[in-house]
XYZ file of C-alpha atoms in Angstrom:
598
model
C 9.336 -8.775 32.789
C 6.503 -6.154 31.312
C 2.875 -5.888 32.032
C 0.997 -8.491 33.711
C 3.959 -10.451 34.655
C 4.502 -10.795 30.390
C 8.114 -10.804 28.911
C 9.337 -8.978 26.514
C 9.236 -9.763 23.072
C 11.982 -9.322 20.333
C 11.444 -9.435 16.311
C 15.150 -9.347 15.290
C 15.088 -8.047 11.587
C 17.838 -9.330 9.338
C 18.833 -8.899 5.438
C 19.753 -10.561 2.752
C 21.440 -10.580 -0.620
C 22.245 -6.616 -0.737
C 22.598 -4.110 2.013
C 21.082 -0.906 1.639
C 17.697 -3.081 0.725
C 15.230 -1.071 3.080
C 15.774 -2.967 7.016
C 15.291 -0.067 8.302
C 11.808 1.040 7.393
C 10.508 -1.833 7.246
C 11.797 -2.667 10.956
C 10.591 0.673 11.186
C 6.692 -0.153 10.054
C 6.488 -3.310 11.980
C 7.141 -1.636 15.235
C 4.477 1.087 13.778
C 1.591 -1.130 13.208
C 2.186 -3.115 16.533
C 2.682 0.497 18.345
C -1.194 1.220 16.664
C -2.560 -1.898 18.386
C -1.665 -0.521 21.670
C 1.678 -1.505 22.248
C 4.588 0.133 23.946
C 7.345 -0.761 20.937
C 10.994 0.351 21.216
C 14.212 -0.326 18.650
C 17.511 -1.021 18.440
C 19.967 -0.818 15.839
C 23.314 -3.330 15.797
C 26.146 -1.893 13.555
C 28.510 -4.295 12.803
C 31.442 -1.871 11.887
C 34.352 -1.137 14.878
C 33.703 2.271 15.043
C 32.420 3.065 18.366
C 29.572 5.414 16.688
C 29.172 6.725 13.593
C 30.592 10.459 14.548
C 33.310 10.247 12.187
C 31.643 8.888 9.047
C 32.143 10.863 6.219
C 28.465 11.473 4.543
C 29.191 9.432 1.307
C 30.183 6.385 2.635
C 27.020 6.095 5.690
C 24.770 8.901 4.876
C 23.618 11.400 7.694
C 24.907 11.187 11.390
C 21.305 10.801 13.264
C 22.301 12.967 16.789
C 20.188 12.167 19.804
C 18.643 13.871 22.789
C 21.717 12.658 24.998
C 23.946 13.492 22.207
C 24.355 10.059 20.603
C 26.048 10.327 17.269
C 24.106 7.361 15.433
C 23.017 5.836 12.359
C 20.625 7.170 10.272
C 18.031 4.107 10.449
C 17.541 5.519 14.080
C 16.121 8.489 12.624
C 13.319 6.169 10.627
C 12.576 4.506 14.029
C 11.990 8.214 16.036
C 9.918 9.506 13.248
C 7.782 6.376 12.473
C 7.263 5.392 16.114
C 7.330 8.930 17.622
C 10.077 7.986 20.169
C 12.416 9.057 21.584
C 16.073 6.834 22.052
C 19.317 6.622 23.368
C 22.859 6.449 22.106
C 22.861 2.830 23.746
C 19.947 2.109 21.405
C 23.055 1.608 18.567
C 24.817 -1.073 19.085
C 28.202 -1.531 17.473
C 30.932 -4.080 17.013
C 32.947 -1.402 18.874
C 30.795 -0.406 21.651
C 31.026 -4.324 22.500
C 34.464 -4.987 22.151
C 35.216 -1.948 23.997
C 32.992 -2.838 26.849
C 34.403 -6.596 27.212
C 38.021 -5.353 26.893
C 37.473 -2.554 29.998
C 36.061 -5.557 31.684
C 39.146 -7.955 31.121
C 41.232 -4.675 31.950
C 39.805 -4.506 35.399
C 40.107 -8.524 35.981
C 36.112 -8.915 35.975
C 36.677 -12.037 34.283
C 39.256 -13.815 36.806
C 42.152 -14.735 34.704
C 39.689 -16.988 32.263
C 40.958 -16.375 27.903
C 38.100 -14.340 27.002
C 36.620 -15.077 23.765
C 34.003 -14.199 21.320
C 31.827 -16.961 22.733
C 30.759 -16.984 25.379
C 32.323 -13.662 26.101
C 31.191 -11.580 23.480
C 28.146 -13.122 22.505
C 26.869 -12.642 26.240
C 28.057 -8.950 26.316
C 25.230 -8.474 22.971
C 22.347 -10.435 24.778
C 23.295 -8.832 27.965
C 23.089 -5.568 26.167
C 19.727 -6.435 24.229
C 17.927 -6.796 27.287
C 18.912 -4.141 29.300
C 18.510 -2.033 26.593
C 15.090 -3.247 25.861
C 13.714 -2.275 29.047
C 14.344 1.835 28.654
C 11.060 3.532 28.599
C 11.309 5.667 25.061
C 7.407 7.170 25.163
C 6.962 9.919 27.141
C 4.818 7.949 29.322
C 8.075 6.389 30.913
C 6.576 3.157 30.422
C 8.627 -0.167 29.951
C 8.362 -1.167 26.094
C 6.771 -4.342 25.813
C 8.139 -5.182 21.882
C 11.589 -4.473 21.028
C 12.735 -4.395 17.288
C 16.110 -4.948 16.465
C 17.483 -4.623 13.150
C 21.105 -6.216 12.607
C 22.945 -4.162 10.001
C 24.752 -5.176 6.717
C 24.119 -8.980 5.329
C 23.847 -12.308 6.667
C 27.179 -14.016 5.900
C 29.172 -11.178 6.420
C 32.174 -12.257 8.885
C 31.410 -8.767 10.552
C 27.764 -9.913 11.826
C 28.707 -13.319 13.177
C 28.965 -12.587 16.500
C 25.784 -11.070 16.692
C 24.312 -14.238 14.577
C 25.647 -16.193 16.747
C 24.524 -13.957 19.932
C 20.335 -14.250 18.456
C 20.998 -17.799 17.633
C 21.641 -18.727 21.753
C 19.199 -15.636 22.503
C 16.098 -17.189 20.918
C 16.141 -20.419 23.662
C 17.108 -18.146 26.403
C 13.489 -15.534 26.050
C 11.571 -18.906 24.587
C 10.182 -19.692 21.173
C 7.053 -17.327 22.289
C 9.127 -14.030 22.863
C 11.166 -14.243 20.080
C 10.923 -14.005 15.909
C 13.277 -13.360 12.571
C 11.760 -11.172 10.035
C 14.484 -11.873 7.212
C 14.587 -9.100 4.236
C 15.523 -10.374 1.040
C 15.712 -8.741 -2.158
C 13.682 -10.532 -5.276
C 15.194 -9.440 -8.857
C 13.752 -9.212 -11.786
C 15.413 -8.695 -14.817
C 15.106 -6.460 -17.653
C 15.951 -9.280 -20.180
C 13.456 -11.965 -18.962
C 11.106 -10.114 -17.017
C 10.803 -12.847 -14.548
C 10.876 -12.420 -10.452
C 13.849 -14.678 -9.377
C 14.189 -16.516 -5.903
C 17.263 -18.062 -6.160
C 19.251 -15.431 -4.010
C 16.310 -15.355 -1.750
C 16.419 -19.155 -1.570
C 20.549 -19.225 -1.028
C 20.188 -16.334 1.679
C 17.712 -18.022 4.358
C 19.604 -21.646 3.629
C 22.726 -19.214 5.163
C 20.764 -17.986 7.793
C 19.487 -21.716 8.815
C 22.847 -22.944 8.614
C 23.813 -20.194 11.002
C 21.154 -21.428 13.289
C 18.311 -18.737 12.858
C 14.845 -19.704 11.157
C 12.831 -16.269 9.664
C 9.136 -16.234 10.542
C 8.795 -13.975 7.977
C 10.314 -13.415 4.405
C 10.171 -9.736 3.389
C 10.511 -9.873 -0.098
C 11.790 -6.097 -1.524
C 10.737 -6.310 -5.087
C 9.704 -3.889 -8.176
C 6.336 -4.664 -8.641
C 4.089 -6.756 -6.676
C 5.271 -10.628 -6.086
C 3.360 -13.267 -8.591
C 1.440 -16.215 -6.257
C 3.568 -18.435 -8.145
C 6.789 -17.172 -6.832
C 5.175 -16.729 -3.459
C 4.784 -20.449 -3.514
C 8.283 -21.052 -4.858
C 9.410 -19.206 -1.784
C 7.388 -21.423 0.513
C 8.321 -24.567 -0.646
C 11.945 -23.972 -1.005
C 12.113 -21.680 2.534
C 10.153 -24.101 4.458
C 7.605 -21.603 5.565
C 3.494 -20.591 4.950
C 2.212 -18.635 2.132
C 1.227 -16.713 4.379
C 4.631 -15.970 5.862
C 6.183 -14.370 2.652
C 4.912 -10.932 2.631
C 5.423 -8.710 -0.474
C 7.064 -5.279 -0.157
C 7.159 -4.289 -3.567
C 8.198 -0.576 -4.324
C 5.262 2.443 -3.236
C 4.921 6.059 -4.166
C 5.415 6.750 -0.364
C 7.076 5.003 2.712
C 4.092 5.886 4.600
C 2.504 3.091 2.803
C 4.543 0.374 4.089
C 2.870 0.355 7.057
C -0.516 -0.219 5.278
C 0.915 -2.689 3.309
C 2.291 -4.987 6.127
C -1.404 -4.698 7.977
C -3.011 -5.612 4.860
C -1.124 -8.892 4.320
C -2.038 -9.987 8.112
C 1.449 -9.355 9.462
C -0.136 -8.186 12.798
C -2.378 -10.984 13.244
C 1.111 -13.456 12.204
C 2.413 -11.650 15.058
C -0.094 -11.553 17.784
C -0.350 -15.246 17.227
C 3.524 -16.334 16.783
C 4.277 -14.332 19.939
C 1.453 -15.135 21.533
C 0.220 -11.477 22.078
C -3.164 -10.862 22.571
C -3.909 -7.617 20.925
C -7.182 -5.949 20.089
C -6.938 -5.495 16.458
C -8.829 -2.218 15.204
C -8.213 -3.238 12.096
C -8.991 0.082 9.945
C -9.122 2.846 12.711
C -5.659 2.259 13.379
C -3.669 2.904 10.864
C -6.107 6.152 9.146
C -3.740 8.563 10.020
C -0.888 6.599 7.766
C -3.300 6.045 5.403
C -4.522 9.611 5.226
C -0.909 10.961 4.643
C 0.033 8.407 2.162
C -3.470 9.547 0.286
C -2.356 13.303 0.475
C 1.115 13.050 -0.522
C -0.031 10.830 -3.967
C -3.247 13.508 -4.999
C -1.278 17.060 -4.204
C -1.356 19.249 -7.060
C 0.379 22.593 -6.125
C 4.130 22.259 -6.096
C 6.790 23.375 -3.625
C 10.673 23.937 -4.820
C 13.744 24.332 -2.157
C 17.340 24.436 -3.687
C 19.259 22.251 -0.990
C 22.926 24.087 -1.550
C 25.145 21.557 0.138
C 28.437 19.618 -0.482
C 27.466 15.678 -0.203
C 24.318 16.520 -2.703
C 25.636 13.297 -4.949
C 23.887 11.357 -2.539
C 20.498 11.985 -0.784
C 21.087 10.133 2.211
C 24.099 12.417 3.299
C 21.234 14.595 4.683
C 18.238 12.377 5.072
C 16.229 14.052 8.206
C 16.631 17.341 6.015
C 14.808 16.044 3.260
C 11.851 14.460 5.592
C 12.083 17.706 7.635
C 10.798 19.316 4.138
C 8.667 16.650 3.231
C 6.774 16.647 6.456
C 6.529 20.368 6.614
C 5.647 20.249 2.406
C 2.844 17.632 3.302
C 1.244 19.922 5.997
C 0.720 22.574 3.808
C -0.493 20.319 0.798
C 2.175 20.768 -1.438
C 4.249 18.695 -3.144
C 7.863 18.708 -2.571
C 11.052 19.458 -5.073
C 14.226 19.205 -3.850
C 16.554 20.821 -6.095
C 20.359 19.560 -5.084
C 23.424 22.383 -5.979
C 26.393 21.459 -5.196
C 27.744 24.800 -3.514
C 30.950 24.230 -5.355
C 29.725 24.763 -8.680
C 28.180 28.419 -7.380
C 31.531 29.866 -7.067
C 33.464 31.904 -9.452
C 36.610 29.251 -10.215
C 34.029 27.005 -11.418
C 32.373 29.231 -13.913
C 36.102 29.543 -15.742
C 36.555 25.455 -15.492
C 33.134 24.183 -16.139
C 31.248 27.012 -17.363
C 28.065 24.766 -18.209
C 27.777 23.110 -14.314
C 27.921 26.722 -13.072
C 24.970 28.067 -15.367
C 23.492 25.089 -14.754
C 23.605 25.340 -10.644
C 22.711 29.089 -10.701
C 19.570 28.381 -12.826
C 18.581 25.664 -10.359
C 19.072 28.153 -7.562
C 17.335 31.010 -9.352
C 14.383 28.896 -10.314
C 13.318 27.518 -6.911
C 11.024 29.403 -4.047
C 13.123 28.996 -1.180
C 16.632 28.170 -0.303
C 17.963 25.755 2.655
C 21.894 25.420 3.600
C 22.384 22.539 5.973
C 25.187 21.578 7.840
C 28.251 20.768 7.156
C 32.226 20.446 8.016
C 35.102 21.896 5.430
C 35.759 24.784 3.424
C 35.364 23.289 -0.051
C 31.899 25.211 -1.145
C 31.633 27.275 1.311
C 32.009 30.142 -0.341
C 29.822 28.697 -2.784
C 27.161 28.466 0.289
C 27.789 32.144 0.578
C 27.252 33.367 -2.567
C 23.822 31.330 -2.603
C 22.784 32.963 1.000
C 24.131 36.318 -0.309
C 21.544 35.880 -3.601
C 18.527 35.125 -1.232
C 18.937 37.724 1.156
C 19.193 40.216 -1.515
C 16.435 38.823 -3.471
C 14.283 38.655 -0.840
C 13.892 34.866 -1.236
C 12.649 32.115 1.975
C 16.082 31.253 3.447
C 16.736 28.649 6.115
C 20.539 28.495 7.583
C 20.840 25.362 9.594
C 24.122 24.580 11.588
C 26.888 25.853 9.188
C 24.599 27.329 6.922
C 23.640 30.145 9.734
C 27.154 30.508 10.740
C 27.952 31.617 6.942
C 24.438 33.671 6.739
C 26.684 35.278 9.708
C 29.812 35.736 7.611
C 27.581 36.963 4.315
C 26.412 39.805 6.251
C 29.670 40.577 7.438
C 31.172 40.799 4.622
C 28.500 42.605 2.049
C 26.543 44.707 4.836
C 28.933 45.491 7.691
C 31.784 45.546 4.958
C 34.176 43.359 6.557
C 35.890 41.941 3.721
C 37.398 38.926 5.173
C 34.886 38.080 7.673
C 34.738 34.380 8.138
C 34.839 31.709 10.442
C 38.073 30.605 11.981
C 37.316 26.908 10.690
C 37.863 27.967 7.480
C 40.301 31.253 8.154
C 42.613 31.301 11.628
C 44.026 34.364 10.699
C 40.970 36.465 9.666
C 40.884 39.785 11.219
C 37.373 39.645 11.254
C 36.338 36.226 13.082
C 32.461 36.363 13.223
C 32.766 32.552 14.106
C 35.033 30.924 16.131
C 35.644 27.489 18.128
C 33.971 26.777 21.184
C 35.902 27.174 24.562
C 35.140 23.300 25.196
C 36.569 22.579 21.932
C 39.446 20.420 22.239
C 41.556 20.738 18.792
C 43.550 17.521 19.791
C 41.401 14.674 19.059
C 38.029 14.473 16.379
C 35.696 12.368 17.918
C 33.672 13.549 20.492
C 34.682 17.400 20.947
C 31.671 18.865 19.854
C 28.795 20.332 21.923
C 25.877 17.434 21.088
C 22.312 16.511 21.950
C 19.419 18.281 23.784
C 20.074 21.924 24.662
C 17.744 25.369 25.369
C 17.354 27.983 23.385
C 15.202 30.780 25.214
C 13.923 33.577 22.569
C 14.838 37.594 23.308
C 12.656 38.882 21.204
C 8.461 38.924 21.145
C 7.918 39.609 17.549
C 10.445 37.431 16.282
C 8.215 34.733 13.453
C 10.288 31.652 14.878
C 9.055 32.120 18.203
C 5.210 32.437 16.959
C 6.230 29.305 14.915
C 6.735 27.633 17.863
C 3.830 28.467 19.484
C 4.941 31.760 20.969
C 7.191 29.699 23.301
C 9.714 31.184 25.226
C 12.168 28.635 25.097
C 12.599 25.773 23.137
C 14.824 22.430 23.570
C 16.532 21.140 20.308
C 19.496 18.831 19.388
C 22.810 20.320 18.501
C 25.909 18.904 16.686
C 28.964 21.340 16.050
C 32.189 23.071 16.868
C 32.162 26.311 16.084
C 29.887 29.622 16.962
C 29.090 33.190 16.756
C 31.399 35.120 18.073
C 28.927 37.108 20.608
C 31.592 39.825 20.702
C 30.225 41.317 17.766
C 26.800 41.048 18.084
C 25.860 45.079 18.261
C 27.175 45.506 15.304
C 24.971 43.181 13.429
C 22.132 44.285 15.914
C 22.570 47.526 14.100
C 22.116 46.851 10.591
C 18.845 45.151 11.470
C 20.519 41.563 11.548
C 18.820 40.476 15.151
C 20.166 37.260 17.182
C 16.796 36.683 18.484
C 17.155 33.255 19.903
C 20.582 32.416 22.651
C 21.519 30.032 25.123
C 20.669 30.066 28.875
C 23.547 32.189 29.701
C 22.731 34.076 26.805
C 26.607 33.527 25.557
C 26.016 31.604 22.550
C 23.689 32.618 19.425
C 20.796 30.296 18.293
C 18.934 31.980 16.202
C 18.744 34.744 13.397
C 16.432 36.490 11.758
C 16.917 39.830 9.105
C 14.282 42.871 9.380
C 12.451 43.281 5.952
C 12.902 39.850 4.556
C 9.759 37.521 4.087
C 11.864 34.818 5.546
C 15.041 34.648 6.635
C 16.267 32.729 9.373
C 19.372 30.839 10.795
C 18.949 28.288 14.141
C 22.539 26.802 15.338
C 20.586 23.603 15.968
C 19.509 20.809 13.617
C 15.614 21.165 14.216
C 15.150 18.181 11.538
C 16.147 15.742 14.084
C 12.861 16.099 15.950
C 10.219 16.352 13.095
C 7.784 14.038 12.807
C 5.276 13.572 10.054
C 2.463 14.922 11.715
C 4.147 17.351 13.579
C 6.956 18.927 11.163
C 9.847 20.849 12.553
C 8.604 25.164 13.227
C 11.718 26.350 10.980
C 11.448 23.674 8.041
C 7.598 24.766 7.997
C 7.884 28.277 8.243
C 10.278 27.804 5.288
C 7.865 26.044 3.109
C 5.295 27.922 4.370
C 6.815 31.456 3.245
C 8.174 29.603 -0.097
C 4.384 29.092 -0.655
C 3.473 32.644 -0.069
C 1.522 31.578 2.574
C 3.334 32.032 6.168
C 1.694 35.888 6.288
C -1.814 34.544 6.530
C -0.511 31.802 8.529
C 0.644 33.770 11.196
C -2.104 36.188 10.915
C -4.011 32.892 11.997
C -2.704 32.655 14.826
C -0.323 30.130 13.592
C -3.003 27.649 12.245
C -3.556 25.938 8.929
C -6.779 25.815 6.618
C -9.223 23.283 7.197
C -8.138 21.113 4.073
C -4.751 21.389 5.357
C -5.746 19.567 8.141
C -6.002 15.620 9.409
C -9.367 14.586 9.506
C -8.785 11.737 11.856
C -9.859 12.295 15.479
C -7.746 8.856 16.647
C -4.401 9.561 14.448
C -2.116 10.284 17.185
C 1.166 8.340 17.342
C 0.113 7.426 20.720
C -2.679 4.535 20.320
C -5.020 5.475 23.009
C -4.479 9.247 23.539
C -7.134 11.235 21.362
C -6.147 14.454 19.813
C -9.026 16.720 20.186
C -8.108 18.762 16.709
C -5.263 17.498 14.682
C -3.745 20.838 13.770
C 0.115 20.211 14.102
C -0.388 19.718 17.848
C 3.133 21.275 18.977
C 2.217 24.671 16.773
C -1.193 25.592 17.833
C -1.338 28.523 19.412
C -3.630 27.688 22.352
């Protein structure tokens, strides 16, 4: 129960045809426009894979691992619902096939179900509803209100035999919360071919007739598509889907995801809503969406251009570090620039490659050489790491923006070492056990026996050491700040002095001042190296301090910035006195609220 004795409401959001087809922001924008109405809107994400979470994935085969305030390893769609919705979740907030199973076997284990055969229905299917709702009710503002709309997204594709439990979970779900509290957005995917031209409905068509036979009716087709859907073949989908006109919305490809938002709005998708749910919201029809609206119009008119060389090992495919790339965007479209991303693989930087494939290496170094700042994320593995270095070693000497995240400040860490301190075979102990110079080593909570779940994860303080150090006056000349971690291995604070020396300050640490969080080099426009993954918590209007101080110094323009007092020119500003995230909260001066220095 929510509000005035309401219940909750659920829009389950399902695909169709291919996966991969864009569930996630779109689930993502739905929750957005109802969350600019006035509503408290929270997500979840079902997974139907076995894997408890998605820790272990390799980046290739799921893309990023989104990490959490509680230190939830989950999937990357998560990540689209914190930034779009400017929430904050929990790991039970992904829901897998494992997580399920696991929690219904523990049960049988302990004789909870009194010597009954447990199956996958009832059993099952009641451990996912059971689940839903419980879930649903966890405040995720920072109010600590109860959400009032909760958007699920079920991964993969109707008719897989992985997502039938869950099918059949929603299916018995949508008579338990009543027709009023509960709706199917279905995402389907409308080709068009190169050889006829045509927009084709068929696999649309097939895809909800599997869905009805399965016992769930969509409210709403989404219909992903090139270029905008023809009225004809929005009728075609009516008639043959057994739904309005008005009920098959067009999401056809934009120039920026912050349109889809706008575009939902503007085909009525609220007012479908408010009415099919019977929720009486108070449309503001254009105020609410202007500060979407006023991004989307920035990011398609800027002129001045922006490059970072991302030097990482899973650069074959962009998802593998997703909140990276928004990090940069967000932080690109606060300065009104536009963004470049140019991706090295860090293998092709080293020496062996420049004998095998001489052209890839001249190719990588001129990619490197050409753009204004340089950004190593993180990463597991030796292969390129030495590839990493060489990259970090060719900023620091050339005086380029450099931003070490995770990994990449641990082998900022063992570049100095080696070329400064002249410690030939400093490394990390990841990649070297027997280095007689270990400037990184494993944690003491590291436990070497098992993979999952030995690293230090989620929320954790950094407190600064240092006054003039440019992170801390990028965060607002706070003393501490509270980020989300994800790794193994650290600085070995043995050796600290003798960095210290050579001008290579830890200025950032933990509370017991044991473990190093952040770097910065003397005489160096921008170099810097944070432990955590800061990208985790940026948000479109309010971009991540060390992702902006990066673009900011690859624009030539942190000096003046700080000399500010950390505050950006007028036209670099958000016009829009009611753009917060938060509906009813005004912002008294839009200026990258978590930066300003007063």
């Amino acid at each position: 129960m929510i509000l005035g004795g309401k219940m909750m409401k659920y829009i389950l959001v399902t695909g169709g045809v291919i996966s991969g087809i864009g569930k996630g922001i779109i689930a993502s924008s739905v929750g957005t426009i109802l969350k600019s109405c006035g509503l408290h809107v929270t997500a979840i994400k079902i997974d139907p894979y076995i894997n408890i979470d998605a820790g272990t994935f390799s980046p290739y085969e799921h893309g990023e691992v989104f990490v959490l305030d509680d230190g939830g390893e989950v999937d990357l769609d998560l990540g689209n619902y914190e930034r779009f919705l400017d929430i904050r979740l929990t790991r039970d907030n992904n829901l897998t096939t494992g997580k399920i199973y696991q929690s219904v076997i523990n049960k049988e284990r302990r004789g909870d179900y009194l010597g009954k055969t447990v199956q996958v229905v009832p059993h099952i299917t009641d451990a996912i509803q059971e689940w839903v709702v419980k879930q649903a009710k966890v405040p995720v503002d920072d109010d600590d209100l109860e959400p009032q709309v909760c958007v699920i997204e079920l991964g993969g594709t109707v008719g897989d035999i992985e997502s039938m439990p869950f099918i059949e979970a929603f299916r018995q779900f949508q008579f338990k919360v009543k027709r009023e509290n509960f709706c199917n957005i279905h995402v389907s995917l409308i080709p068009q071919p190169s050889a006829t031209g045509e927009q084709k409905t068929k696999p649309t068509q097939n895809s909800v007739r599997e869905l009805r036979g399965l016992g769930l009716s969509p409210d709403l087709i989404m219909c992903r598509c090139s270029a905008v859907l023809e009225n004809s073949v929005k009728e075609k989908i009516s008639m043959f889907c057994h739904v309005e006109p008005e009920q098959v919305i067009c999401v056809h490809d934009v120039s920026s995801i912050y349109r889809v938002p706008l575009l939902l709005e503007d085909q009525g998708v609220v007012s479908y809503l408010s009415r099919r749910l019977n929720m009486p919201i108070e449309t503001r029809p254009r105020k609410m969406l202007t500060k979407w609206k006023e991004m989307s119009d920035r990011s398609d008119r800027l002129l001045e251009h922006c490059s970072i060389a991302l030097v990482g090992k899973y650069t074959k495919f962009s998802d593998s570090y997703a909140s990276v790339i928004k990090a940069l965007e967000h932080s690109a479209l606060a300065i009104s620039h536009k963004l470049e991303v140019k991706y090295i693989d860090s293998a092709y930087l080293e020496p062996s490659t420049l004998q095998e494939e001489p052209v890839k290496y001249h190719e990588a170094w001129q990619k490197l050489c050409s753009a204004d700042g340089v950004l190593v994320p993180g990463g597991f593995g030796v292969r390129g790491t030495e590839g990493k270095i060489q990259a970090i070693n060719w900023a620091r000497k050339q005086k380029k923006p450099f931003l070490g995240v995770c990994l990449g400040m641990q082998l900022a860490v063992c570049e100095f070492g080696r070329n400064v301190l002249g410690w030939k075979d400093a490394n990390s102990t990841e990649f070297d056990p027997d280095t007689k110079h270990p400037v990184v080593i494993d944690m003491p909570e590291h436990n070497p026996g098992q993979m999952g779940g030995t690293m230090r994860l989620g929320k954790r303080r950094t407190i600064f050491k240092s006054n003039n150090s440019v992170l801390r006056k990028l965060y607002g000349d706070a003393e501490y700040v509270d980020e989300r971690h994800r790794h193994r291995f650290e600085v070995n604070p043995d050796l600290k002095s003798h960095f210290e020396e050579k001008g290579f300050r830890f200025v950032g640490q933990d509370v017991e001042g044991e473990r190093m969080e952040v770097i910065e080099l003397d005489d160096h426009p921008y170099f810097v190296g944070v432990q955590y993954h800061p990208e985790f918590t940026s948000r479109p209007i309010n971009p991540s301090p060390p992702y902006l101080g990066l673009l900011l110094a690859a624009a030539g323009k942190l000096q003046s910035y700080l000399q500010k007092g950390c505050r950006l020119s007028p036209r670099d500003t958000y016009s829009d006195r009611s753009g917060s995230s938060t509906p009813d909260s005004e912002i008294s001066e839009l200026k990258l609220p978590s930066i300003s220095s007063d």
